[in-house]
PDB file of C-alpha atoms and ligand atoms in Angstrom:
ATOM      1  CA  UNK A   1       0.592 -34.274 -15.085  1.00 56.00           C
ATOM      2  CA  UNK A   2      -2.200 -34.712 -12.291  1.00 66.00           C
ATOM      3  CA  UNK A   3      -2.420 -32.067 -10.185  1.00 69.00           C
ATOM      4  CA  UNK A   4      -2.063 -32.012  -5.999  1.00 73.00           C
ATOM      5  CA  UNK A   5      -6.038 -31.994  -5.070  1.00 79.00           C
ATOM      6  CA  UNK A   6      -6.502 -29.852  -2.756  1.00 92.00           C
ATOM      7  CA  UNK A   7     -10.030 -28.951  -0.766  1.00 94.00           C
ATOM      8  CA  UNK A   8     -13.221 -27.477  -1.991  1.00 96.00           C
ATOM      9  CA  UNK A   9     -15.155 -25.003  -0.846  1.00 97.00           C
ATOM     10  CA  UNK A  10     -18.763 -24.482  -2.352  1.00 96.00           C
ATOM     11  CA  UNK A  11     -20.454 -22.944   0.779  1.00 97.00           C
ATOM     12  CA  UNK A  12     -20.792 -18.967   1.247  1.00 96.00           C
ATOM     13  CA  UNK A  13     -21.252 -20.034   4.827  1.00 97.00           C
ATOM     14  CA  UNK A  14     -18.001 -21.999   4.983  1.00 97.00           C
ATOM     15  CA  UNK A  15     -15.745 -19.466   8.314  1.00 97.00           C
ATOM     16  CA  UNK A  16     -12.897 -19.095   6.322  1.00 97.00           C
ATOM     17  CA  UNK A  17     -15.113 -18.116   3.003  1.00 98.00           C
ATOM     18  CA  UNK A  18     -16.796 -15.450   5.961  1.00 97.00           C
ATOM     19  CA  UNK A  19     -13.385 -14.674   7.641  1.00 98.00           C
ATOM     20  CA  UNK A  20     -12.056 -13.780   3.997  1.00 98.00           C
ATOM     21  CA  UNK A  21     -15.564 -11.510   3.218  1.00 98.00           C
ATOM     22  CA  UNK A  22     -15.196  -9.337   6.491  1.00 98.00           C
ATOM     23  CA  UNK A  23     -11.842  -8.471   5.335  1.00 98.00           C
ATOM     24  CA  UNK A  24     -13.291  -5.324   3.455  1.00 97.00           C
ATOM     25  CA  UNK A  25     -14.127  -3.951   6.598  1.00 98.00           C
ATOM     26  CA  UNK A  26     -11.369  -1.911   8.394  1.00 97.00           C
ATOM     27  CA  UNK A  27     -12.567  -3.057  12.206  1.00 98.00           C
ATOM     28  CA  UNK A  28     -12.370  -6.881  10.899  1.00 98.00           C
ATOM     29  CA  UNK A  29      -8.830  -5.861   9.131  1.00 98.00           C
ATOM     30  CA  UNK A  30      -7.268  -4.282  12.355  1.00 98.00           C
ATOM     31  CA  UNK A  31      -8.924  -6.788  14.715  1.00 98.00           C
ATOM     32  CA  UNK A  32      -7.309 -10.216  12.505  1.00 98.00           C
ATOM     33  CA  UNK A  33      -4.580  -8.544  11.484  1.00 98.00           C
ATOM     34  CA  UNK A  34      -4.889  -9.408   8.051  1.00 98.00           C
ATOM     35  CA  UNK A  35      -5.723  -8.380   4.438  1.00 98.00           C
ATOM     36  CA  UNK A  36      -6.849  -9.613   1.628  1.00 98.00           C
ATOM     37  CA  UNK A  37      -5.227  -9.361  -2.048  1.00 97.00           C
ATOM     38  CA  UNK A  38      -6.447 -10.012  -5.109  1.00 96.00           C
ATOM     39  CA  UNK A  39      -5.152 -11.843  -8.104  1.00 95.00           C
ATOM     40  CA  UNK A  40      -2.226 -14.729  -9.089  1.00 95.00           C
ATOM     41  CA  UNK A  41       0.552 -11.839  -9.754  1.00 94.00           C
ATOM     42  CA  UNK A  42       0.517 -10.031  -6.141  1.00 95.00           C
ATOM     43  CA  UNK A  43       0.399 -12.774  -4.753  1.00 96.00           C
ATOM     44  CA  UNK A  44       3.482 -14.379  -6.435  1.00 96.00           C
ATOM     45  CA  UNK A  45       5.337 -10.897  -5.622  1.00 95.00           C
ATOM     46  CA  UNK A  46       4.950 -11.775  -2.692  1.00 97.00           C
ATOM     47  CA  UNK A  47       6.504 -15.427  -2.912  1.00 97.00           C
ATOM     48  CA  UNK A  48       8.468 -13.891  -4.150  1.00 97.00           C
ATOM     49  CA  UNK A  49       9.527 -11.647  -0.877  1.00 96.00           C
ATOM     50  CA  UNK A  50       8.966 -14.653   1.335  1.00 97.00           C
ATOM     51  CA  UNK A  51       5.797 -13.613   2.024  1.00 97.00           C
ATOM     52  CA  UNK A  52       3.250 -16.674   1.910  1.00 98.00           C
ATOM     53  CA  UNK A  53      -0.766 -16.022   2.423  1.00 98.00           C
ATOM     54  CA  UNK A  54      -2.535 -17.519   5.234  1.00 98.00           C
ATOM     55  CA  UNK A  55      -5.304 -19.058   2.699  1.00 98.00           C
ATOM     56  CA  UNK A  56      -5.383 -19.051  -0.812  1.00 98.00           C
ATOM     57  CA  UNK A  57      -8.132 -19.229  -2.815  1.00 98.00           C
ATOM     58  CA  UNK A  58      -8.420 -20.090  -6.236  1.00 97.00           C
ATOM     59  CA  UNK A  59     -10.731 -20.918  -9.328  1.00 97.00           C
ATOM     60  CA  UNK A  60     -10.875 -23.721 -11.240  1.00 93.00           C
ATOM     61  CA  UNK A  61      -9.798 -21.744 -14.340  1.00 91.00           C
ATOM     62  CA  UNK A  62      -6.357 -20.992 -12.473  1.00 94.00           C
ATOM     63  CA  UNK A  63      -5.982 -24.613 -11.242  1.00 92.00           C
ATOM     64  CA  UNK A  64      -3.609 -25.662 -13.936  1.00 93.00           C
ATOM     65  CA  UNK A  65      -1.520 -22.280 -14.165  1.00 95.00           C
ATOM     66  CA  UNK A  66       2.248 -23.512 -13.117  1.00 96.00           C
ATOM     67  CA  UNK A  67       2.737 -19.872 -11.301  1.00 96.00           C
ATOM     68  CA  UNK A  68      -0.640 -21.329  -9.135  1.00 97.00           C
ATOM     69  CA  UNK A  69       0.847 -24.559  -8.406  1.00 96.00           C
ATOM     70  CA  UNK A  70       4.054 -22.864  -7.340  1.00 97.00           C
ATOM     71  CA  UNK A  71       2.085 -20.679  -4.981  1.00 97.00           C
ATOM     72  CA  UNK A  72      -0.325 -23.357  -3.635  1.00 97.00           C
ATOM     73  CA  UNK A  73       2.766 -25.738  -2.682  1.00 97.00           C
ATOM     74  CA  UNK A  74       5.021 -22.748  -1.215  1.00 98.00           C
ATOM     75  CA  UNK A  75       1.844 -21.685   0.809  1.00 98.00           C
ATOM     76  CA  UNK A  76       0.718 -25.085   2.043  1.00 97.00           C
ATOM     77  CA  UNK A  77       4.873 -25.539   2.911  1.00 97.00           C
ATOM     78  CA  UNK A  78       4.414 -22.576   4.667  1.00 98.00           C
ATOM     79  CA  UNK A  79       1.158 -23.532   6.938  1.00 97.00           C
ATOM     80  CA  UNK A  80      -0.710 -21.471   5.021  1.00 98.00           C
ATOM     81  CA  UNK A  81      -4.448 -23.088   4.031  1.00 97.00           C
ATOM     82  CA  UNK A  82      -4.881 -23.856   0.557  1.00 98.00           C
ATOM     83  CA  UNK A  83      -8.310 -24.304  -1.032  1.00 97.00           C
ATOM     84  CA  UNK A  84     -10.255 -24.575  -4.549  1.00 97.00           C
ATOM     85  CA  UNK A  85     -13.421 -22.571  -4.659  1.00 98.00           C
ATOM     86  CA  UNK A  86     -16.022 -21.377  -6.472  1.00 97.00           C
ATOM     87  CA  UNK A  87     -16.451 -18.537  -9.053  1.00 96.00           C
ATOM     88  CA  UNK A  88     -19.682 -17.459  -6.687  1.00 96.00           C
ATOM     89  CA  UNK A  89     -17.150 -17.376  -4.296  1.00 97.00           C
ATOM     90  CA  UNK A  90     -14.410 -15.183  -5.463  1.00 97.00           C
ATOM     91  CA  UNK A  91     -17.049 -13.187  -6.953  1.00 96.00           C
ATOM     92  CA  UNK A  92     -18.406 -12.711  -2.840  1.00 96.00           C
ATOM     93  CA  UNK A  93     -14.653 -12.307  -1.737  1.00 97.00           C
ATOM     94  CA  UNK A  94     -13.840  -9.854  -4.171  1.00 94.00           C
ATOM     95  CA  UNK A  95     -16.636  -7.999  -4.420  1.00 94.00           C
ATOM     96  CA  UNK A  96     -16.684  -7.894  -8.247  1.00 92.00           C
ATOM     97  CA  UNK A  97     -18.590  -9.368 -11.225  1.00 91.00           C
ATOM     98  CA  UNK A  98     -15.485 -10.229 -13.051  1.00 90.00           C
ATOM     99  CA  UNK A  99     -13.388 -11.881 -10.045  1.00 93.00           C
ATOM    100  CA  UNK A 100      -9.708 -12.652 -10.292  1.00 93.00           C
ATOM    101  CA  UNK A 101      -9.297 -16.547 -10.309  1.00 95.00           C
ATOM    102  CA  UNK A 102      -6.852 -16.100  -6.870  1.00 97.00           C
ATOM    103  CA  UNK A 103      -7.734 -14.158  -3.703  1.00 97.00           C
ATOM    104  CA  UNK A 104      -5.384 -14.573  -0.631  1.00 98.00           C
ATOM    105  CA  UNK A 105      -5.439 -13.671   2.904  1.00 98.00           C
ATOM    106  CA  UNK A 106      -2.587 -12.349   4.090  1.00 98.00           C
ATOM    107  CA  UNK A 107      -0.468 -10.773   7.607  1.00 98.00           C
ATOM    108  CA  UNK A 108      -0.671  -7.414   7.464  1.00 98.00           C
ATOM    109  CA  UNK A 109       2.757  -5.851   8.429  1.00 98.00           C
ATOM    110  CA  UNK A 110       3.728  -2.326   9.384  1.00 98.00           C
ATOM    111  CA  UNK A 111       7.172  -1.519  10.092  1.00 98.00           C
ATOM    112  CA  UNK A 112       8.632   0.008  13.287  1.00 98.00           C
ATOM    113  CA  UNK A 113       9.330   3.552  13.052  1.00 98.00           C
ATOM    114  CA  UNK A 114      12.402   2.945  15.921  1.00 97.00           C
ATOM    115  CA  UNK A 115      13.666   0.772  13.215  1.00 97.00           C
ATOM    116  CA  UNK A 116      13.657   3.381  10.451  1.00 98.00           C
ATOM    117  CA  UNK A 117      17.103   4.052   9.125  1.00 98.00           C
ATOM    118  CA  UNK A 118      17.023   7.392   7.263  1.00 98.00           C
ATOM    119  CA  UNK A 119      20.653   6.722   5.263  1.00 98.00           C
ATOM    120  CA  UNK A 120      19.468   3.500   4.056  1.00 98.00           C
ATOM    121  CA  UNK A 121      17.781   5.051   0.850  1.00 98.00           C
ATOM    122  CA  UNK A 122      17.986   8.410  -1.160  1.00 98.00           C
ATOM    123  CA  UNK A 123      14.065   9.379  -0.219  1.00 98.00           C
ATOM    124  CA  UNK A 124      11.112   8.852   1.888  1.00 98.00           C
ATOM    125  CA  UNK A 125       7.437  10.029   1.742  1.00 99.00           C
ATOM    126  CA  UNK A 126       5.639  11.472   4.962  1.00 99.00           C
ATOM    127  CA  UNK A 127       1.708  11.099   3.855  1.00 99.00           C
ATOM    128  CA  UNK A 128      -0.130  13.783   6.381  1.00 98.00           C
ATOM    129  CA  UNK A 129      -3.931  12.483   6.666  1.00 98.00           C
ATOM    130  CA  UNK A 130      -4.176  10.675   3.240  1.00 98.00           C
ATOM    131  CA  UNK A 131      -7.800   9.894   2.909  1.00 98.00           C
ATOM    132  CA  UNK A 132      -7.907   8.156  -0.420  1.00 98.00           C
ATOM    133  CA  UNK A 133      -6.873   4.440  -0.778  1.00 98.00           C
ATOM    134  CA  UNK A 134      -6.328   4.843  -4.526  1.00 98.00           C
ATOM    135  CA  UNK A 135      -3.926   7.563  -4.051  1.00 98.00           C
ATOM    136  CA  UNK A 136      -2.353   5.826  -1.123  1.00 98.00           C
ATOM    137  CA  UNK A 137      -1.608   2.378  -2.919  1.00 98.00           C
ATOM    138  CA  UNK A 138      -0.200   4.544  -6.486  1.00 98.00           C
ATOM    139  CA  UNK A 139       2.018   6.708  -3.941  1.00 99.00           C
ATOM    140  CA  UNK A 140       3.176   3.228  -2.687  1.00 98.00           C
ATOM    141  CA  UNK A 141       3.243   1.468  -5.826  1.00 98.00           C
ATOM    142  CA  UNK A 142       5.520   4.636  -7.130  1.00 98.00           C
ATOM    143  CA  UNK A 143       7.804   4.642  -3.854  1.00 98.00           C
ATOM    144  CA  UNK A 144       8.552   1.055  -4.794  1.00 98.00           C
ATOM    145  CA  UNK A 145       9.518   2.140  -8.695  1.00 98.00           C
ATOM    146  CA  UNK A 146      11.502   4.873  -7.331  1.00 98.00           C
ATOM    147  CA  UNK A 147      13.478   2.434  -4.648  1.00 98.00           C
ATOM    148  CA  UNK A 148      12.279   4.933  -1.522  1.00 98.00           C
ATOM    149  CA  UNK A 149      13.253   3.385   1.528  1.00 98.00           C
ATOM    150  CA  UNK A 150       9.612   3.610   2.758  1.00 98.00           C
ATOM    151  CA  UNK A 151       6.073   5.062   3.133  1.00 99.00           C
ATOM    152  CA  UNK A 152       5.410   7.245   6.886  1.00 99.00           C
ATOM    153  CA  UNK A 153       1.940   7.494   7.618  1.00 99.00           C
ATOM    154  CA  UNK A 154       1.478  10.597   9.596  1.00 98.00           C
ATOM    155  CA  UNK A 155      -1.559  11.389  11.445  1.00 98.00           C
ATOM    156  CA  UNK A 156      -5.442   9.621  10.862  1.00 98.00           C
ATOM    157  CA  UNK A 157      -4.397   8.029   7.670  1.00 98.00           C
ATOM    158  CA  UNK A 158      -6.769   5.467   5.424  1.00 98.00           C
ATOM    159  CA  UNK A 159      -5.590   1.833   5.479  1.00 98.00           C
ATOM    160  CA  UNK A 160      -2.971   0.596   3.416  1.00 98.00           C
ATOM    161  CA  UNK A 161      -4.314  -2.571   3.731  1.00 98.00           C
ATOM    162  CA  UNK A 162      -8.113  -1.864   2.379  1.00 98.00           C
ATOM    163  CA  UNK A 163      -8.782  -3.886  -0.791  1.00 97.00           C
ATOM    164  CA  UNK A 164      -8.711  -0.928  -3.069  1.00 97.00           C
ATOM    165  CA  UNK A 165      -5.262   0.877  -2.168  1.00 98.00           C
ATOM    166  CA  UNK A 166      -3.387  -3.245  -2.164  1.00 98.00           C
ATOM    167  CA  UNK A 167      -4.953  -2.918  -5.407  1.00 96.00           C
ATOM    168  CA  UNK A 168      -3.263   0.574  -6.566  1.00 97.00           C
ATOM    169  CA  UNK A 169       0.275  -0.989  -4.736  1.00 97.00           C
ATOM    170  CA  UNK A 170       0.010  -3.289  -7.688  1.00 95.00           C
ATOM    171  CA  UNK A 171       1.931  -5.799  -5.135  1.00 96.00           C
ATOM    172  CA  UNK A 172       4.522  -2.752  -3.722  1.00 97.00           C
ATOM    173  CA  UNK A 173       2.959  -3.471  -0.780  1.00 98.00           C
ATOM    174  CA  UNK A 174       4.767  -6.593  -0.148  1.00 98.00           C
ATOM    175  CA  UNK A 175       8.098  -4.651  -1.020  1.00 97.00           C
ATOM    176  CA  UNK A 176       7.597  -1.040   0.624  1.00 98.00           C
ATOM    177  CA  UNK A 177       8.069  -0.483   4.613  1.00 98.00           C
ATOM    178  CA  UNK A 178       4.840   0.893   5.799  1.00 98.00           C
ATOM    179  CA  UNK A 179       5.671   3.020   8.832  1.00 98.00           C
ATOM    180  CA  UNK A 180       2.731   4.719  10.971  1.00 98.00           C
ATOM    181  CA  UNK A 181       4.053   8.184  13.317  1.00 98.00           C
ATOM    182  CA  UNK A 182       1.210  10.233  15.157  1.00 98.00           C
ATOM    183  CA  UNK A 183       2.575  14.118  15.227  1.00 98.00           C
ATOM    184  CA  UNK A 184       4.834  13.618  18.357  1.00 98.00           C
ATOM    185  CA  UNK A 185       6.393  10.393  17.093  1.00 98.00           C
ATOM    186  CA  UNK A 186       6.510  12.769  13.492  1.00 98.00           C
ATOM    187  CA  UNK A 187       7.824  15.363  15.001  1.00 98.00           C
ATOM    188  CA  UNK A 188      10.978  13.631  16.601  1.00 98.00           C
ATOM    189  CA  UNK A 189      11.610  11.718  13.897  1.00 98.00           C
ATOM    190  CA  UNK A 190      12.096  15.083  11.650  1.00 98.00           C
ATOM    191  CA  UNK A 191      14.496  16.460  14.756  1.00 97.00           C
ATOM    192  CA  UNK A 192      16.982  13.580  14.119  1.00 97.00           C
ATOM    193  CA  UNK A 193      16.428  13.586  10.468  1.00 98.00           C
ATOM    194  CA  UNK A 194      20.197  14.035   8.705  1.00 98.00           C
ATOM    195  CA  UNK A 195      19.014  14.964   5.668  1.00 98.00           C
ATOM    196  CA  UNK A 196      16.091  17.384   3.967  1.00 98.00           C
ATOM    197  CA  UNK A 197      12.603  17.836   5.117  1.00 98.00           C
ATOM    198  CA  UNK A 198      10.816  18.817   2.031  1.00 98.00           C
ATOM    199  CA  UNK A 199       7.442  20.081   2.158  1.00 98.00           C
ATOM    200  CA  UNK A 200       5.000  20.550  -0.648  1.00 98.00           C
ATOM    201  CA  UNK A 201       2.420  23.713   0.027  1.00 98.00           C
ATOM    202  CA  UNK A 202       0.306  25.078  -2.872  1.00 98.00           C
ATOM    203  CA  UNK A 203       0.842  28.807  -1.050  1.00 97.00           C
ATOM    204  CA  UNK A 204       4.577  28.183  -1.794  1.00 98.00           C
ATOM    205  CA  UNK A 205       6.993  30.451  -3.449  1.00 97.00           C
ATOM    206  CA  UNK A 206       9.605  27.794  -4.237  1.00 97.00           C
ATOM    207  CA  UNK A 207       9.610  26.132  -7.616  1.00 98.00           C
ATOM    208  CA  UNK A 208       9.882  22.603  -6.768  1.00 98.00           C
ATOM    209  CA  UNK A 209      13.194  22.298  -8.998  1.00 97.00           C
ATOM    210  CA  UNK A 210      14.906  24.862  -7.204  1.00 95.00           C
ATOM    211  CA  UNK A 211      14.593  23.073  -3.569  1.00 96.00           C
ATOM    212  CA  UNK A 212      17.803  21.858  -1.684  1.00 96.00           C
ATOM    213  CA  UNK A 213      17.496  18.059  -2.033  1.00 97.00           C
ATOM    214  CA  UNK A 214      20.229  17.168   0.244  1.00 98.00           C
ATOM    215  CA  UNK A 215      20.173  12.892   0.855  1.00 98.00           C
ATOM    216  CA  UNK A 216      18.250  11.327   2.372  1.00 98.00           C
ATOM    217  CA  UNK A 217      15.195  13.661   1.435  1.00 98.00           C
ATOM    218  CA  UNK A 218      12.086  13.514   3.177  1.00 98.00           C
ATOM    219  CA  UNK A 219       8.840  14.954   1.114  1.00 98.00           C
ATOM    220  CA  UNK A 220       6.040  15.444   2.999  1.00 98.00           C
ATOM    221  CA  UNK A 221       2.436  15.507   0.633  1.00 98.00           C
ATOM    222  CA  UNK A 222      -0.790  17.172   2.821  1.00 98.00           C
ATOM    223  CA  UNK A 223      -3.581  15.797   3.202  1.00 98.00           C
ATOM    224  CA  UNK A 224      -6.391  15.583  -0.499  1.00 98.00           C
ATOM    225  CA  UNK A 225      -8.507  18.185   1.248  1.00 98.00           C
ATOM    226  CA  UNK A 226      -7.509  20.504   3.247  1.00 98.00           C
ATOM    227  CA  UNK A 227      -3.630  20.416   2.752  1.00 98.00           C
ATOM    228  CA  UNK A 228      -0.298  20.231   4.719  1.00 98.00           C
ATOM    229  CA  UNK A 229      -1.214  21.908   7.956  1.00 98.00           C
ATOM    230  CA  UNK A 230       0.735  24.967   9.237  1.00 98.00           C
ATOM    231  CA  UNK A 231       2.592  23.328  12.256  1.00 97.00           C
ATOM    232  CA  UNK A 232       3.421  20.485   9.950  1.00 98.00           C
ATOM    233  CA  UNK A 233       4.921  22.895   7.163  1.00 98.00           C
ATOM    234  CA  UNK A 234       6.901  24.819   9.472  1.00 98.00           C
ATOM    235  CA  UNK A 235       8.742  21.353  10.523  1.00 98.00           C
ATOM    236  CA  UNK A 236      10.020  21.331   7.445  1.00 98.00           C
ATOM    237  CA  UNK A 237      13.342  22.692   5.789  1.00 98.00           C
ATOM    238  CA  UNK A 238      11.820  24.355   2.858  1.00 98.00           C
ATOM    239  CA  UNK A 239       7.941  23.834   1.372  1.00 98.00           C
ATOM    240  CA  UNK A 240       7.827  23.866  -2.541  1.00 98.00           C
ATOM    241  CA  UNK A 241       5.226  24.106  -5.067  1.00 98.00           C
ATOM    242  CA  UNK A 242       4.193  22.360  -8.702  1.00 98.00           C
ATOM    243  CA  UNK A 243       3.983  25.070 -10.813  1.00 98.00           C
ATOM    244  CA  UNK A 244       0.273  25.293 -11.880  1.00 97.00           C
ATOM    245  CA  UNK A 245       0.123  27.004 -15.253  1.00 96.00           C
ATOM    246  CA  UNK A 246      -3.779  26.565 -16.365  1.00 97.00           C
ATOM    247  CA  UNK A 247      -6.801  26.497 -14.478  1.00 97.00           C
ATOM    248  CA  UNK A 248      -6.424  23.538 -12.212  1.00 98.00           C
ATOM    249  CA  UNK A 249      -5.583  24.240  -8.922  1.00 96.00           C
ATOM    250  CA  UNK A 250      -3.818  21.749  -7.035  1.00 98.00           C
ATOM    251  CA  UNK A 251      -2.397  18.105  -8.702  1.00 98.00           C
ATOM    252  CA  UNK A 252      -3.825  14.846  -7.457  1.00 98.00           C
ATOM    253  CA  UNK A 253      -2.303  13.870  -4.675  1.00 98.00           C
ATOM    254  CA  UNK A 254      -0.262  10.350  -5.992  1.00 98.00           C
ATOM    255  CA  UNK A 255       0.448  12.569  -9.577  1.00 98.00           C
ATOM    256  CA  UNK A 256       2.100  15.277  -6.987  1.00 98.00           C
ATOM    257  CA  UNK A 257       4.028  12.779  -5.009  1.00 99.00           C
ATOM    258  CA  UNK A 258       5.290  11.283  -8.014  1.00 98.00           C
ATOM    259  CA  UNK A 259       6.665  14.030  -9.362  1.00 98.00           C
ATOM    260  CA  UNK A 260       8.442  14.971  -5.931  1.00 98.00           C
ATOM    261  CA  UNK A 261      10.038  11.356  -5.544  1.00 98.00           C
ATOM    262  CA  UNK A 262      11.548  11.761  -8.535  1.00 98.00           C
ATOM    263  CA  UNK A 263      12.764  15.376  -8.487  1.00 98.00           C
ATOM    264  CA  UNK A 264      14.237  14.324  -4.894  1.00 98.00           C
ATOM    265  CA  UNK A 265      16.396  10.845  -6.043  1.00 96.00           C
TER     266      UNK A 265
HETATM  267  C1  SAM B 301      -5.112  17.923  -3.777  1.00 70.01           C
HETATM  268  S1  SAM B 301      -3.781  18.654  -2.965  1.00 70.01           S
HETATM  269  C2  SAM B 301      -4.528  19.584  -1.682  1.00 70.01           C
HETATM  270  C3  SAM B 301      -5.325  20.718  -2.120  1.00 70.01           C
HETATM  271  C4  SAM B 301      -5.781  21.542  -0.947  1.00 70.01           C
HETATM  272  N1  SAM B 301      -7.042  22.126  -1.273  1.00 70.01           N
HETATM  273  C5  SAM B 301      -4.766  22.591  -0.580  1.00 70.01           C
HETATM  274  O1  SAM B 301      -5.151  23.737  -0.471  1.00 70.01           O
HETATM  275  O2  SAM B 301      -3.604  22.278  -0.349  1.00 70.01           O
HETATM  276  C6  SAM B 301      -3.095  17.353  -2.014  1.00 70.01           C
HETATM  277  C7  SAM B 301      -1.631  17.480  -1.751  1.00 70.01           C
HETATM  278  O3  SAM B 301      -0.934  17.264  -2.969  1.00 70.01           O
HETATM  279  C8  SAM B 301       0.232  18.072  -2.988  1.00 70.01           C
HETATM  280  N2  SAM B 301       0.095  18.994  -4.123  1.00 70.01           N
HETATM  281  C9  SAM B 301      -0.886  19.016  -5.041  1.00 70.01           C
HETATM  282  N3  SAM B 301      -0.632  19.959  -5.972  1.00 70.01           N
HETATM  283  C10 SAM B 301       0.538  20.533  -5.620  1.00 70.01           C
HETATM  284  C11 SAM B 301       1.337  21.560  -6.186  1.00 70.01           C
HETATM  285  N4  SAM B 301       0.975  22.176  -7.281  1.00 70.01           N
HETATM  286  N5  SAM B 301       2.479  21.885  -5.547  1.00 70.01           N
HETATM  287  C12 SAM B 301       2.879  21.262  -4.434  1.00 70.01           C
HETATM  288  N6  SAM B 301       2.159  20.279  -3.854  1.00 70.01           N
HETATM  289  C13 SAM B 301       1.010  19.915  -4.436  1.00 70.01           C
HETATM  290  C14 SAM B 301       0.308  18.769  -1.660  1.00 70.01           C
HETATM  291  O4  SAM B 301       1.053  17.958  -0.786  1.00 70.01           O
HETATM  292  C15 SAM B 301      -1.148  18.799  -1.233  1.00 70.01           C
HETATM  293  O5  SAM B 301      -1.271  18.898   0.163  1.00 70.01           O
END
């Protein structure tokens, strides 16, 4: 069966090849509005959610994959620029010496924290001052697995949309609310909340098992270096610790929040 033909880039220099390279930087991410995501599968998640790229790229290796086709005639449907590049291409665009055959641009899209509905799922994770992108995109990619109703960014928080923490979401970023609160906005929002505010403080006394998970639970995770803060801590209902039983003293960050999403649904 031929194949739609669809148009070929070969130039570095080419603006969309450029616009699509100056998404790794967070000023070029915040000023289009967009992101970029790597590989066939994210992108099909998100076909899957409705969600079509603004230009998809692709290899000639992934030309003839049906889930490709699919993709390249849902985004061209959807306005969306298609186009067949090069593997110097995808290997500028991604960044790597193995490229994925598929790199798309896509909207970025936070949700609105007026919008948030606590009793619409069991929990929620407050992130205060996440700083790594890796741990950001797992903590997403596990919200998603757990069904949480969504991920609040609290405070100076890294961007969910950098290359490497889409990468961790594993394509939960298409399905996971992404909801932004500065410490006012935070602060409110835990006032109205009609369920618990779970902390998680390595100074704790509270065995994490023993806390009152009442629906829908809020956990809020500090911040990889220095911590939840005090004011933040003493928002919150009850602050629990991990037990830490050998020499290690804190858990990563995304293993910690794990195990507190699922303790809490
Ligand atoms: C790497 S830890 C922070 C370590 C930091 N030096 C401190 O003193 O809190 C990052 C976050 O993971 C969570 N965390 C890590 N280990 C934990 C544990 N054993 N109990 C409760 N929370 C933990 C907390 O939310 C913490 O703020």
């Amino acid at each position: 069966m031929s194949r739609p033909a669809y148009r070929q880039i070969s130039s570095l220099t080419n603006p969309t090849v450029k616009a699509a390279r100056a998404l790794h930087l967070r000023k070029e991410r915040e000023a289009s509005g967009q992101f970029l995501a790597e590989g066939l599968k994210i992108a099909a998640e998100a076909m899957e959610l409705g969600r079509a790229p603004r230009v998809l790229m692709f290899g000639l290796d992934a030309a003839d994959h049906p889930l490709l086709r699919r993709l390249a005639a849902f985004t061209a449907e959807q306005g969306g620029e298609v186009i067949e590049v090069t593997r110097d291409i995808l290997e500028k665009v991604s960044r790597r010496d193995n490229p994925q055959t598929v790199v798309s641009v896509f909207d970025q899209h936070f949700a609105d924290l007026a919008t948030l509905d606590p009793k619409s799922a069991t929990c929620w994770v407050a992130l205060q001052a996440v700083r790594d992108p890796g741990n950001l995109g797992t903590i997403v990619r596990t919200a998603d697995s757990a069904g949480c109703g969504g991920v609040i960014l609290v405070g100076e928080c890294c961007d969910p949309f950098s290359v490497e923490a889409v990468r961790a979401t594993m394509g939960s970023i298409f399905a996971v609310p992404i909801f932004k609160a500065d410490i006012p906005a935070f602060t409110a929002l835990r006032k109205t909340w009609p369920g618990s505010v779970i902390g998680t403080l390595l100074t704790a006394t509270h065995d994490f098992r023993a806390a009152p998970f009442r629906a829908p639970n809020m956990i809020l995770m500090g911040n990889e270096q220095q911590g939840l803060p005090p004011d933040l801590a003493a928002l919150c209902d009850v602050n629990v610790k991990i037990p830490m039983r050998g020499r290690a003293d804190s858990l990563n960050l995304a293993v910690a929040t794990g195990i507190m999403i699922y303790a809490a649904t």
